[in-house]
Amino acid sequence: MKKLAMTTLALSALVASLGCAAAEDFNGTLKKIKESGSITLGYRDASIPFSYLGDNSGQPMGYSVELAKKVTEQLKKTLGMPNLQVKYNLVTSQTRIPLVQNGTVDLECGSTGVTAERAKQVEFSYGFIYVKGQLLTHKDSGVRDFKDLKGKNIVTTAGTTNERYMKKLNADEQLNMNVISAKDHGEAFLMLQSGRAIAFYMDDALLYGERAKAKTPRDWIVVGTPPSREIYSCMLRKDDPQFRDLVNTTLAGVYKSGEINKIYQRWFQEPIPPKGIDLEFPMTAELKELIARPTNEPAK
């Protein structure tokens, strides 16, 4: 905790100094934002409760979106731009990294797990949740773990680490499964509900988000010994230390103040739009540790 406090203090001093800097002292994304008068945030439209479209406003909402807004609030202060324009750009599992890399999106806070492969392409902020790969299935399906999937249809989401893992598991364990790749989490759950698949493999927090949408949520259960674990973080362009430090300082401040607990409660343990659904997903011990010692390193 002492190390965290010292790091936070140092980064806060950096942000304060940037706030007094002239425009020419900024570089990378901060310079781009200063000169354009706007920041573009990447969002997902169906990653409940992280980033999704929940009403008719057309504006994204969710846990990750709220954290991204904290960053834009800090940017307004640091850059001296109270009227900073915030734009949103839809991303998918397949497009999120390219759109960050090519400058279309400045910051993506959705449901992206940190991996060594992705870290070669983009920079990651401190993590904001710790997730485990599990299975969503009907309570009467007979599926309780991965061994029960042999010879059956299973659905996951295209372009995710979960998709790659499930295909590898299928080959390595010779389970003879039919692995279906849906375009997004919502479509995957629809396939599960319609009987096209017996289970949906994805990160636990996202599974609870889909489960909450069901007519009778408690007909659906999350099961399985977690074979994968990840930290979700915001993505930004590589080699951009000024912007990275501002994002990390902002998140560290939200964590240290305890505000993160209220934000988490709002999105994971209280009714959320559009239908007042409650995920019933309390904060885990792993997330509490992540908040106490911010990092973006994947779990061992």
CSV table of N, CA and C in Angstrom, one decimal, residues 11 38 77 128 169 175 181 189 202 264 278 299:
chain,number,residue,atom,x,y,z
A,11,LEU,N,2.4,10.2,-9.8
A,11,LEU,CA,1.6,10.4,-11.0
A,11,LEU,C,0.7,11.6,-10.9
A,38,SER,N,-11.5,17.2,-28.9
A,38,SER,CA,-12.4,16.0,-28.6
A,38,SER,C,-11.6,14.8,-28.3
A,77,LYS,N,-9.7,18.9,-16.8
A,77,LYS,CA,-8.9,19.6,-15.9
A,77,LYS,C,-7.5,19.8,-16.4
A,128,PHE,N,-9.6,-3.2,-14.1
A,128,PHE,CA,-10.8,-2.7,-13.3
A,128,PHE,C,-11.7,-3.9,-12.9
A,169,LEU,N,-9.3,-26.5,-26.3
A,169,LEU,CA,-9.7,-27.5,-25.3
A,169,LEU,C,-10.4,-28.7,-26.1
A,175,LEU,N,-13.0,-33.8,-27.2
A,175,LEU,CA,-14.3,-33.7,-26.7
A,175,LEU,C,-15.4,-33.8,-27.8
A,181,SER,N,-19.5,-20.0,-32.9
A,181,SER,CA,-19.0,-18.6,-32.6
A,181,SER,C,-20.0,-17.6,-33.0
A,189,PHE,N,-26.2,-15.9,-26.1
A,189,PHE,CA,-27.2,-16.3,-25.2
A,189,PHE,C,-28.5,-16.6,-25.8
A,202,MET,N,-17.9,-18.2,-21.5
A,202,MET,CA,-17.5,-16.8,-21.5
A,202,MET,C,-17.0,-16.4,-20.1
A,264,TYR,N,-19.1,-0.1,-8.5
A,264,TYR,CA,-19.3,-1.5,-8.7
A,264,TYR,C,-20.7,-1.9,-8.2
A,278,ASP,N,-30.8,-7.2,-12.2
A,278,ASP,CA,-29.8,-7.3,-11.1
A,278,ASP,C,-28.9,-8.5,-11.4
A,299,ALA,N,-3.5,-12.8,-14.3
A,299,ALA,CA,-3.3,-13.8,-13.3
A,299,ALA,C,-2.4,-14.9,-13.7
